Amino acid sequence: MISTCQILSIQFFNGDVDDAVQSMIRRGGFLIAPSGTCFARLREDEWYRRAVLSADLAIADSGLMVLLCRLFRRESLQRISGLKYLKHLLATLKGGGTGEVFWIVPSGRARQKLLDWSQREFFSIKMENSYVAPRYGSEVEDRDLVALIDQHRPAHVIIAIGSGAQEKLGYYLRENLSYRPAIHCVGAALGFITGDQGAIPEWADRFYLGWLWRLVAQPRIFIPRLSLALELPWLIWKYGESLPPMKRE
């Protein structure tokens, strides 16, 4: 049985990172790693809300959420950042025997960084197994992508297009593919590894300071995003395990 901790109706995996990786390899489905800035979307975006609540595995990427869980609920939830999860996943995949990987990235630059990284790390990636995602609207649908993945039938799909759209895409793929791969929604974590974004030091990730590192590096982008996290303490204090209601128009 998988140990979980329910927060805002999301069942968060509460265990070791390698157990999370192996669970996805065995069971397939789609994994999410919502950051502290994502929870406000539960009250604003019906499609995002549906996708997140339908995830097969959710890991606690948000250090703030983990701390609030201890403070308000006296519960211990093991944090697994998206970056830590991805590093362990890639180490497992590089070892071989886990099947082909399909990569979904946000831009041509990100794809080139991915291919350059694969050559440096001797991690075999074929151009035809990568896909530059379009800018999706509020409802995510991509039949061309479904056809492409169904054609290649990779064991793993790694989605690295940023929070919001990627959870919707992971849900859409699980519901529309003709088979059940392991779909990993890892957001910016892939960019930190390939060099598409500034790397986060391991000590910063370990001590819940990845957000601060990104804030210093790109303040114009992350100050507005981090302001969304200010709603998280109120959400957990008021609703706890329960799903918060949608905001009224």
PDB file of C-alpha atoms in Angstrom:
ATOM      1  CA  MET A   1       0.000   0.000   0.000  1.00  0.00           C
ATOM      2  CA  ILE A   2       1.200   3.526  -0.820  1.00  0.00           C
ATOM      3  CA  SER A   3       1.338   5.896   2.164  1.00  0.00           C
ATOM      4  CA  THR A   4      -0.380   9.215   1.439  1.00  0.00           C
ATOM      5  CA  CYS A   5      -1.332  12.457   3.165  1.00  0.00           C
ATOM      6  CA  GLN A   6      -4.458  14.266   1.973  1.00  0.00           C
ATOM      7  CA  ILE A   7      -4.265  18.041   1.606  1.00  0.00           C
ATOM      8  CA  LEU A   8      -6.989  20.061  -0.147  1.00  0.00           C
ATOM      9  CA  SER A   9      -8.375  16.727  -1.460  1.00  0.00           C
ATOM     10  CA  ILE A  10      -5.065  15.861  -3.154  1.00  0.00           C
ATOM     11  CA  GLN A  11      -3.527  12.570  -2.051  1.00  0.00           C
ATOM     12  CA  PHE A  12       0.187  13.328  -1.666  1.00  0.00           C
ATOM     13  CA  PHE A  13       2.658  10.469  -1.751  1.00  0.00           C
ATOM     14  CA  ASN A  14       4.352  10.202   1.638  1.00  0.00           C
ATOM     15  CA  GLY A  15       7.464   8.112   1.177  1.00  0.00           C
ATOM     16  CA  ASP A  16      10.912   7.826  -0.349  1.00  0.00           C
ATOM     17  CA  VAL A  17      11.670   9.332  -3.766  1.00  0.00           C
ATOM     18  CA  ASP A  18      12.874   6.018  -5.189  1.00  0.00           C
ATOM     19  CA  ASP A  19       9.622   4.376  -4.102  1.00  0.00           C
ATOM     20  CA  ALA A  20       7.732   7.113  -5.967  1.00  0.00           C
ATOM     21  CA  VAL A  21       9.787   6.477  -9.115  1.00  0.00           C
ATOM     22  CA  GLN A  22       9.269   2.725  -8.921  1.00  0.00           C
ATOM     23  CA  SER A  23       5.543   3.169  -8.296  1.00  0.00           C
ATOM     24  CA  MET A  24       5.215   5.166 -11.523  1.00  0.00           C
ATOM     25  CA  ILE A  25       7.274   2.631 -13.473  1.00  0.00           C
ATOM     26  CA  ARG A  26       5.081  -0.222 -12.251  1.00  0.00           C
ATOM     27  CA  ARG A  27       1.654   1.416 -12.427  1.00  0.00           C
ATOM     28  CA  GLY A  28       1.871   4.106 -15.087  1.00  0.00           C
ATOM     29  CA  GLY A  29      -0.631   6.958 -15.121  1.00  0.00           C
ATOM     30  CA  PHE A  30       0.425  10.551 -14.545  1.00  0.00           C
ATOM     31  CA  LEU A  31       2.401  12.219 -11.775  1.00  0.00           C
ATOM     32  CA  ILE A  32       2.180  15.843 -10.634  1.00  0.00           C
ATOM     33  CA  ALA A  33       4.433  17.975  -8.424  1.00  0.00           C
ATOM     34  CA  PRO A  34       2.465  21.150  -7.635  1.00  0.00           C
ATOM     35  CA  SER A  35       4.471  24.053  -6.247  1.00  0.00           C
ATOM     36  CA  GLY A  36       3.198  26.469  -3.610  1.00  0.00           C
ATOM     37  CA  THR A  37       2.008  28.880  -6.291  1.00  0.00           C
ATOM     38  CA  CYS A  38      -0.293  26.277  -7.883  1.00  0.00           C
ATOM     39  CA  PHE A  39      -2.902  25.753  -5.176  1.00  0.00           C
ATOM     40  CA  ALA A  40      -4.741  29.012  -5.814  1.00  0.00           C
ATOM     41  CA  ARG A  41      -5.651  27.540  -9.221  1.00  0.00           C
ATOM     42  CA  LEU A  42      -7.822  24.956  -7.477  1.00  0.00           C
ATOM     43  CA  ARG A  43     -10.399  27.724  -6.920  1.00  0.00           C
ATOM     44  CA  GLU A  44     -10.002  29.431 -10.284  1.00  0.00           C
ATOM     45  CA  ASP A  45      -9.468  26.863 -13.052  1.00  0.00           C
ATOM     46  CA  GLU A  46     -11.982  24.027 -13.363  1.00  0.00           C
ATOM     47  CA  TRP A  47      -9.838  22.104 -15.889  1.00  0.00           C
ATOM     48  CA  TYR A  48      -6.735  22.344 -13.716  1.00  0.00           C
ATOM     49  CA  ARG A  49      -8.737  21.296 -10.672  1.00  0.00           C
ATOM     50  CA  ARG A  50     -10.084  18.230 -12.484  1.00  0.00           C
ATOM     51  CA  ALA A  51      -6.622  17.231 -13.712  1.00  0.00           C
ATOM     52  CA  VAL A  52      -4.902  17.577 -10.329  1.00  0.00           C
ATOM     53  CA  LEU A  53      -7.587  15.608  -8.482  1.00  0.00           C
ATOM     54  CA  SER A  54      -7.314  12.846 -11.102  1.00  0.00           C
ATOM     55  CA  ALA A  55      -3.522  12.410 -10.815  1.00  0.00           C
ATOM     56  CA  ASP A  56      -2.280   8.894 -10.138  1.00  0.00           C
ATOM     57  CA  LEU A  57       0.564  10.164  -7.960  1.00  0.00           C
ATOM     58  CA  ALA A  58       1.223  13.592  -6.418  1.00  0.00           C
ATOM     59  CA  ILE A  59       4.526  14.474  -4.786  1.00  0.00           C
ATOM     60  CA  ALA A  60       5.008  17.296  -2.295  1.00  0.00           C
ATOM     61  CA  ASP A  61       7.228  19.721  -4.200  1.00  0.00           C
ATOM     62  CA  SER A  62       6.171  22.698  -2.076  1.00  0.00           C
ATOM     63  CA  GLY A  63       8.314  23.173   1.020  1.00  0.00           C
ATOM     64  CA  LEU A  64       5.812  25.749   2.259  1.00  0.00           C
ATOM     65  CA  MET A  65       2.991  23.218   2.062  1.00  0.00           C
ATOM     66  CA  VAL A  66       5.043  20.651   3.982  1.00  0.00           C
ATOM     67  CA  LEU A  67       5.797  23.185   6.731  1.00  0.00           C
ATOM     68  CA  LEU A  68       2.169  24.306   6.938  1.00  0.00           C
ATOM     69  CA  CYS A  69       1.048  20.692   7.180  1.00  0.00           C
ATOM     70  CA  ARG A  70       3.282  20.238  10.225  1.00  0.00           C
ATOM     71  CA  LEU A  71       2.211  23.541  11.770  1.00  0.00           C
ATOM     72  CA  PHE A  72      -1.553  23.398  11.246  1.00  0.00           C
ATOM     73  CA  ARG A  73      -2.230  19.661  11.112  1.00  0.00           C
ATOM     74  CA  ARG A  74       0.623  18.121  13.116  1.00  0.00           C
ATOM     75  CA  GLU A  75       1.249  15.752  10.213  1.00  0.00           C
ATOM     76  CA  SER A  76       4.615  14.812   8.779  1.00  0.00           C
ATOM     77  CA  LEU A  77       4.717  14.856   4.982  1.00  0.00           C
ATOM     78  CA  GLN A  78       7.930  13.941   3.202  1.00  0.00           C
ATOM     79  CA  ARG A  79       8.948  16.555   0.672  1.00  0.00           C
ATOM     80  CA  ILE A  80      10.053  15.360  -2.755  1.00  0.00           C
ATOM     81  CA  SER A  81      10.853  18.251  -5.041  1.00  0.00           C
ATOM     82  CA  GLY A  82      10.198  17.919  -8.747  1.00  0.00           C
ATOM     83  CA  LEU A  83      13.935  18.372  -9.290  1.00  0.00           C
ATOM     84  CA  LYS A  84      14.850  15.576  -6.887  1.00  0.00           C
ATOM     85  CA  TYR A  85      12.246  13.277  -8.408  1.00  0.00           C
ATOM     86  CA  LEU A  86      13.470  13.948 -11.932  1.00  0.00           C
ATOM     87  CA  LYS A  87      17.110  13.322 -11.016  1.00  0.00           C
ATOM     88  CA  HIS A  88      16.238   9.953  -9.521  1.00  0.00           C
ATOM     89  CA  LEU A  89      13.985   9.107 -12.464  1.00  0.00           C
ATOM     90  CA  LEU A  90      16.703   9.947 -14.993  1.00  0.00           C
ATOM     91  CA  ALA A  91      19.258   7.895 -13.073  1.00  0.00           C
ATOM     92  CA  THR A  92      16.875   4.936 -13.207  1.00  0.00           C
ATOM     93  CA  LEU A  93      16.101   5.428 -16.900  1.00  0.00           C
ATOM     94  CA  LYS A  94      19.781   5.785 -17.747  1.00  0.00           C
ATOM     95  CA  GLY A  95      20.368   2.402 -16.142  1.00  0.00           C
ATOM     96  CA  GLY A  96      18.244   0.913 -18.909  1.00  0.00           C
ATOM     97  CA  GLY A  97      15.556  -1.711 -18.984  1.00  0.00           C
ATOM     98  CA  THR A  98      12.674   0.672 -18.339  1.00  0.00           C
ATOM     99  CA  GLY A  99      11.649   1.408 -21.929  1.00  0.00           C
ATOM    100  CA  GLU A 100      11.728   4.320 -24.340  1.00  0.00           C
ATOM    101  CA  VAL A 101      11.187   7.942 -23.256  1.00  0.00           C
ATOM    102  CA  PHE A 102       9.221  10.695 -25.017  1.00  0.00           C
ATOM    103  CA  TRP A 103       9.987  14.321 -24.095  1.00  0.00           C
ATOM    104  CA  ILE A 104       7.595  17.298 -24.265  1.00  0.00           C
ATOM    105  CA  VAL A 105       9.297  20.696 -23.956  1.00  0.00           C
ATOM    106  CA  PRO A 106       8.130  24.333 -24.199  1.00  0.00           C
ATOM    107  CA  SER A 107      10.373  25.662 -26.976  1.00  0.00           C
ATOM    108  CA  GLY A 108      12.856  24.858 -29.716  1.00  0.00           C
ATOM    109  CA  ARG A 109      15.615  26.211 -27.463  1.00  0.00           C
ATOM    110  CA  ALA A 110      14.586  23.830 -24.680  1.00  0.00           C
ATOM    111  CA  ARG A 111      14.671  20.912 -27.109  1.00  0.00           C
ATOM    112  CA  GLN A 112      18.168  21.818 -28.292  1.00  0.00           C
ATOM    113  CA  LYS A 113      19.347  22.121 -24.687  1.00  0.00           C
ATOM    114  CA  LEU A 114      17.850  18.678 -24.030  1.00  0.00           C
ATOM    115  CA  LEU A 115      19.660  17.145 -27.009  1.00  0.00           C
ATOM    116  CA  ASP A 116      22.951  18.812 -26.024  1.00  0.00           C
ATOM    117  CA  TRP A 117      22.557  17.491 -22.480  1.00  0.00           C
ATOM    118  CA  SER A 118      21.855  13.984 -23.762  1.00  0.00           C
ATOM    119  CA  GLN A 119      25.152  13.963 -25.654  1.00  0.00           C
ATOM    120  CA  ARG A 120      27.104  15.168 -22.613  1.00  0.00           C
ATOM    121  CA  GLU A 121      25.467  12.614 -20.336  1.00  0.00           C
ATOM    122  CA  PHE A 122      25.440   9.733 -22.865  1.00  0.00           C
ATOM    123  CA  PHE A 123      21.671   9.561 -22.467  1.00  0.00           C
ATOM    124  CA  SER A 124      20.273   8.466 -25.807  1.00  0.00           C
ATOM    125  CA  ILE A 125      17.491  10.753 -27.078  1.00  0.00           C
ATOM    126  CA  LYS A 126      16.145  10.703 -30.621  1.00  0.00           C
ATOM    127  CA  MET A 127      14.849  13.895 -32.201  1.00  0.00           C
ATOM    128  CA  GLU A 128      11.619  12.129 -33.176  1.00  0.00           C
ATOM    129  CA  ASN A 129      11.022  11.322 -29.504  1.00  0.00           C
ATOM    130  CA  SER A 130      10.797  15.000 -28.565  1.00  0.00           C
ATOM    131  CA  TYR A 131       7.953  17.438 -29.107  1.00  0.00           C
ATOM    132  CA  VAL A 132       7.736  21.209 -28.796  1.00  0.00           C
ATOM    133  CA  ALA A 133       4.348  21.898 -27.255  1.00  0.00           C
ATOM    134  CA  PRO A 134       2.192  24.722 -28.599  1.00  0.00           C
ATOM    135  CA  ARG A 135       0.821  27.369 -26.257  1.00  0.00           C
ATOM    136  CA  TYR A 136      -2.297  25.662 -24.938  1.00  0.00           C
ATOM    137  CA  GLY A 137      -5.485  27.467 -23.975  1.00  0.00           C
ATOM    138  CA  SER A 138      -7.544  26.949 -20.839  1.00  0.00           C
ATOM    139  CA  GLU A 139      -8.722  23.578 -22.199  1.00  0.00           C
ATOM    140  CA  VAL A 140      -5.858  21.370 -23.347  1.00  0.00           C
ATOM    141  CA  GLU A 141      -6.326  19.159 -26.396  1.00  0.00           C
ATOM    142  CA  ASP A 142      -3.612  17.928 -28.773  1.00  0.00           C
ATOM    143  CA  ARG A 143      -4.655  15.128 -31.102  1.00  0.00           C
ATOM    144  CA  ASP A 144      -1.421  15.332 -33.099  1.00  0.00           C
ATOM    145  CA  LEU A 145       0.545  14.622 -29.940  1.00  0.00           C
ATOM    146  CA  VAL A 146      -1.691  11.691 -29.033  1.00  0.00           C
ATOM    147  CA  ALA A 147      -1.176  10.203 -32.492  1.00  0.00           C
ATOM    148  CA  LEU A 148       2.585  10.699 -32.266  1.00  0.00           C
ATOM    149  CA  ILE A 149       2.886   9.049 -28.846  1.00  0.00           C
ATOM    150  CA  ASP A 150       0.585   6.203 -29.875  1.00  0.00           C
ATOM    151  CA  GLN A 151       2.813   5.644 -32.887  1.00  0.00           C
ATOM    152  CA  HIS A 152       6.034   5.381 -30.824  1.00  0.00           C
ATOM    153  CA  ARG A 153       4.432   3.867 -27.686  1.00  0.00           C
ATOM    154  CA  PRO A 154       7.162   4.981 -25.236  1.00  0.00           C
ATOM    155  CA  ALA A 155       7.091   3.579 -21.709  1.00  0.00           C
ATOM    156  CA  HIS A 156       7.633   7.083 -20.295  1.00  0.00           C
ATOM    157  CA  VAL A 157       6.441  10.567 -21.227  1.00  0.00           C
ATOM    158  CA  ILE A 158       8.220  13.473 -19.534  1.00  0.00           C
ATOM    159  CA  ILE A 159       6.271  16.752 -19.680  1.00  0.00           C
ATOM    160  CA  ALA A 160       8.297  19.870 -18.917  1.00  0.00           C
ATOM    161  CA  ILE A 161       6.139  22.772 -20.103  1.00  0.00           C
ATOM    162  CA  GLY A 162       5.366  24.499 -16.802  1.00  0.00           C
ATOM    163  CA  SER A 163       2.644  24.173 -14.180  1.00  0.00           C
ATOM    164  CA  GLY A 164      -0.989  24.614 -15.129  1.00  0.00           C
ATOM    165  CA  ALA A 165      -0.832  23.441 -18.717  1.00  0.00           C
ATOM    166  CA  GLN A 166       1.292  20.381 -18.000  1.00  0.00           C
ATOM    167  CA  GLU A 167      -1.107  18.860 -15.473  1.00  0.00           C
ATOM    168  CA  LYS A 168      -3.975  19.314 -17.912  1.00  0.00           C
ATOM    169  CA  LEU A 169      -1.876  17.767 -20.678  1.00  0.00           C
ATOM    170  CA  GLY A 170      -0.883  14.814 -18.481  1.00  0.00           C
ATOM    171  CA  TYR A 171      -4.537  14.158 -17.688  1.00  0.00           C
ATOM    172  CA  TYR A 172      -5.549  14.549 -21.341  1.00  0.00           C
ATOM    173  CA  LEU A 173      -2.895  12.081 -22.489  1.00  0.00           C
ATOM    174  CA  ARG A 174      -3.809   9.471 -19.906  1.00  0.00           C
ATOM    175  CA  GLU A 175      -7.443   9.664 -20.938  1.00  0.00           C
ATOM    176  CA  ASN A 176      -6.822   9.585 -24.704  1.00  0.00           C
ATOM    177  CA  LEU A 177      -3.796   7.374 -25.355  1.00  0.00           C
ATOM    178  CA  SER A 178      -4.456   3.810 -26.446  1.00  0.00           C
ATOM    179  CA  TYR A 179      -2.173   2.432 -23.710  1.00  0.00           C
ATOM    180  CA  ARG A 180      -0.950   3.477 -20.248  1.00  0.00           C
ATOM    181  CA  PRO A 181       2.587   4.882 -20.071  1.00  0.00           C
ATOM    182  CA  ALA A 182       4.130   6.601 -17.059  1.00  0.00           C
ATOM    183  CA  ILE A 183       3.588  10.337 -17.564  1.00  0.00           C
ATOM    184  CA  HIS A 184       5.811  12.544 -15.434  1.00  0.00           C
ATOM    185  CA  CYS A 185       4.824  16.249 -15.140  1.00  0.00           C
ATOM    186  CA  VAL A 186       8.067  17.812 -13.924  1.00  0.00           C
ATOM    187  CA  GLY A 187       7.799  21.438 -15.085  1.00  0.00           C
ATOM    188  CA  ALA A 188      10.931  23.562 -14.869  1.00  0.00           C
ATOM    189  CA  ALA A 189      12.979  20.749 -13.302  1.00  0.00           C
ATOM    190  CA  LEU A 190      14.137  19.500 -16.689  1.00  0.00           C
ATOM    191  CA  GLY A 191      15.381  22.980 -17.623  1.00  0.00           C
ATOM    192  CA  PHE A 192      17.475  23.132 -14.434  1.00  0.00           C
ATOM    193  CA  ILE A 193      19.212  19.910 -15.454  1.00  0.00           C
ATOM    194  CA  THR A 194      19.736  20.639 -19.161  1.00  0.00           C
ATOM    195  CA  GLY A 195      20.774  24.268 -18.701  1.00  0.00           C
ATOM    196  CA  ASP A 196      17.683  25.794 -20.294  1.00  0.00           C
ATOM    197  CA  GLN A 197      17.184  27.530 -16.934  1.00  0.00           C
ATOM    198  CA  GLY A 198      19.674  28.501 -14.232  1.00  0.00           C
ATOM    199  CA  ALA A 199      20.563  25.485 -12.128  1.00  0.00           C
ATOM    200  CA  ILE A 200      19.365  25.262  -8.520  1.00  0.00           C
ATOM    201  CA  PRO A 201      22.130  24.071  -6.140  1.00  0.00           C
ATOM    202  CA  GLU A 202      21.367  20.863  -4.249  1.00  0.00           C
ATOM    203  CA  TRP A 203      21.647  22.640  -0.881  1.00  0.00           C
ATOM    204  CA  ALA A 204      19.000  25.185  -1.923  1.00  0.00           C
ATOM    205  CA  ASP A 205      16.622  22.434  -3.022  1.00  0.00           C
ATOM    206  CA  ARG A 206      17.286  20.422   0.156  1.00  0.00           C
ATOM    207  CA  PHE A 207      16.511  23.353   2.453  1.00  0.00           C
ATOM    208  CA  TYR A 208      13.316  24.431   0.620  1.00  0.00           C
ATOM    209  CA  LEU A 209      15.032  27.471  -0.906  1.00  0.00           C
ATOM    210  CA  GLY A 210      14.624  26.727  -4.614  1.00  0.00           C
ATOM    211  CA  TRP A 211      11.943  29.410  -4.794  1.00  0.00           C
ATOM    212  CA  LEU A 212      14.367  32.004  -3.382  1.00  0.00           C
ATOM    213  CA  TRP A 213      17.073  31.033  -5.863  1.00  0.00           C
ATOM    214  CA  ARG A 214      14.641  31.482  -8.770  1.00  0.00           C
ATOM    215  CA  LEU A 215      13.363  34.757  -7.311  1.00  0.00           C
ATOM    216  CA  VAL A 216      16.863  36.251  -7.194  1.00  0.00           C
ATOM    217  CA  ALA A 217      17.651  34.985 -10.698  1.00  0.00           C
ATOM    218  CA  GLN A 218      14.436  36.221 -12.361  1.00  0.00           C
ATOM    219  CA  PRO A 219      12.599  38.643 -10.049  1.00  0.00           C
ATOM    220  CA  ARG A 220      10.277  40.096 -12.708  1.00  0.00           C
ATOM    221  CA  ILE A 221       8.912  36.651 -13.501  1.00  0.00           C
ATOM    222  CA  PHE A 222       8.750  35.115 -10.039  1.00  0.00           C
ATOM    223  CA  ILE A 223       7.576  37.955  -7.795  1.00  0.00           C
ATOM    224  CA  PRO A 224       4.074  37.854  -9.362  1.00  0.00           C
ATOM    225  CA  ARG A 225       4.069  34.028  -9.188  1.00  0.00           C
ATOM    226  CA  LEU A 226       5.193  33.853  -5.594  1.00  0.00           C
ATOM    227  CA  SER A 227       2.451  36.246  -4.567  1.00  0.00           C
ATOM    228  CA  LEU A 228       0.028  33.420  -5.412  1.00  0.00           C
ATOM    229  CA  ALA A 229       1.598  31.307  -2.669  1.00  0.00           C
ATOM    230  CA  LEU A 230       0.351  33.783  -0.056  1.00  0.00           C
ATOM    231  CA  GLU A 231      -3.079  32.154  -0.356  1.00  0.00           C
ATOM    232  CA  LEU A 232      -1.762  28.705   0.603  1.00  0.00           C
ATOM    233  CA  PRO A 233      -1.628  29.165   4.429  1.00  0.00           C
ATOM    234  CA  TRP A 234      -5.250  30.335   4.453  1.00  0.00           C
ATOM    235  CA  LEU A 235      -6.353  27.459   2.220  1.00  0.00           C
ATOM    236  CA  ILE A 236      -4.745  24.788   4.409  1.00  0.00           C
ATOM    237  CA  TRP A 237      -5.898  26.405   7.656  1.00  0.00           C
ATOM    238  CA  LYS A 238      -9.513  26.751   6.474  1.00  0.00           C
ATOM    239  CA  TYR A 239     -10.008  23.618   4.374  1.00  0.00           C
ATOM    240  CA  GLY A 240      -7.368  21.126   5.555  1.00  0.00           C
ATOM    241  CA  GLU A 241      -8.096  17.817   3.831  1.00  0.00           C
ATOM    242  CA  SER A 242     -11.142  19.152   1.997  1.00  0.00           C
ATOM    243  CA  LEU A 243     -11.440  20.569  -1.496  1.00  0.00           C
ATOM    244  CA  PRO A 244     -11.904  24.350  -1.439  1.00  0.00           C
ATOM    245  CA  PRO A 245     -14.893  25.623  -3.421  1.00  0.00           C
ATOM    246  CA  MET A 246     -14.518  27.398  -6.727  1.00  0.00           C
ATOM    247  CA  LYS A 247     -14.534  31.176  -6.530  1.00  0.00           C
ATOM    248  CA  ARG A 248     -17.743  32.797  -7.644  1.00  0.00           C
ATOM    249  CA  GLU A 249     -17.663  34.843 -10.831  1.00  0.00           C
TER     250      GLU A 249
END
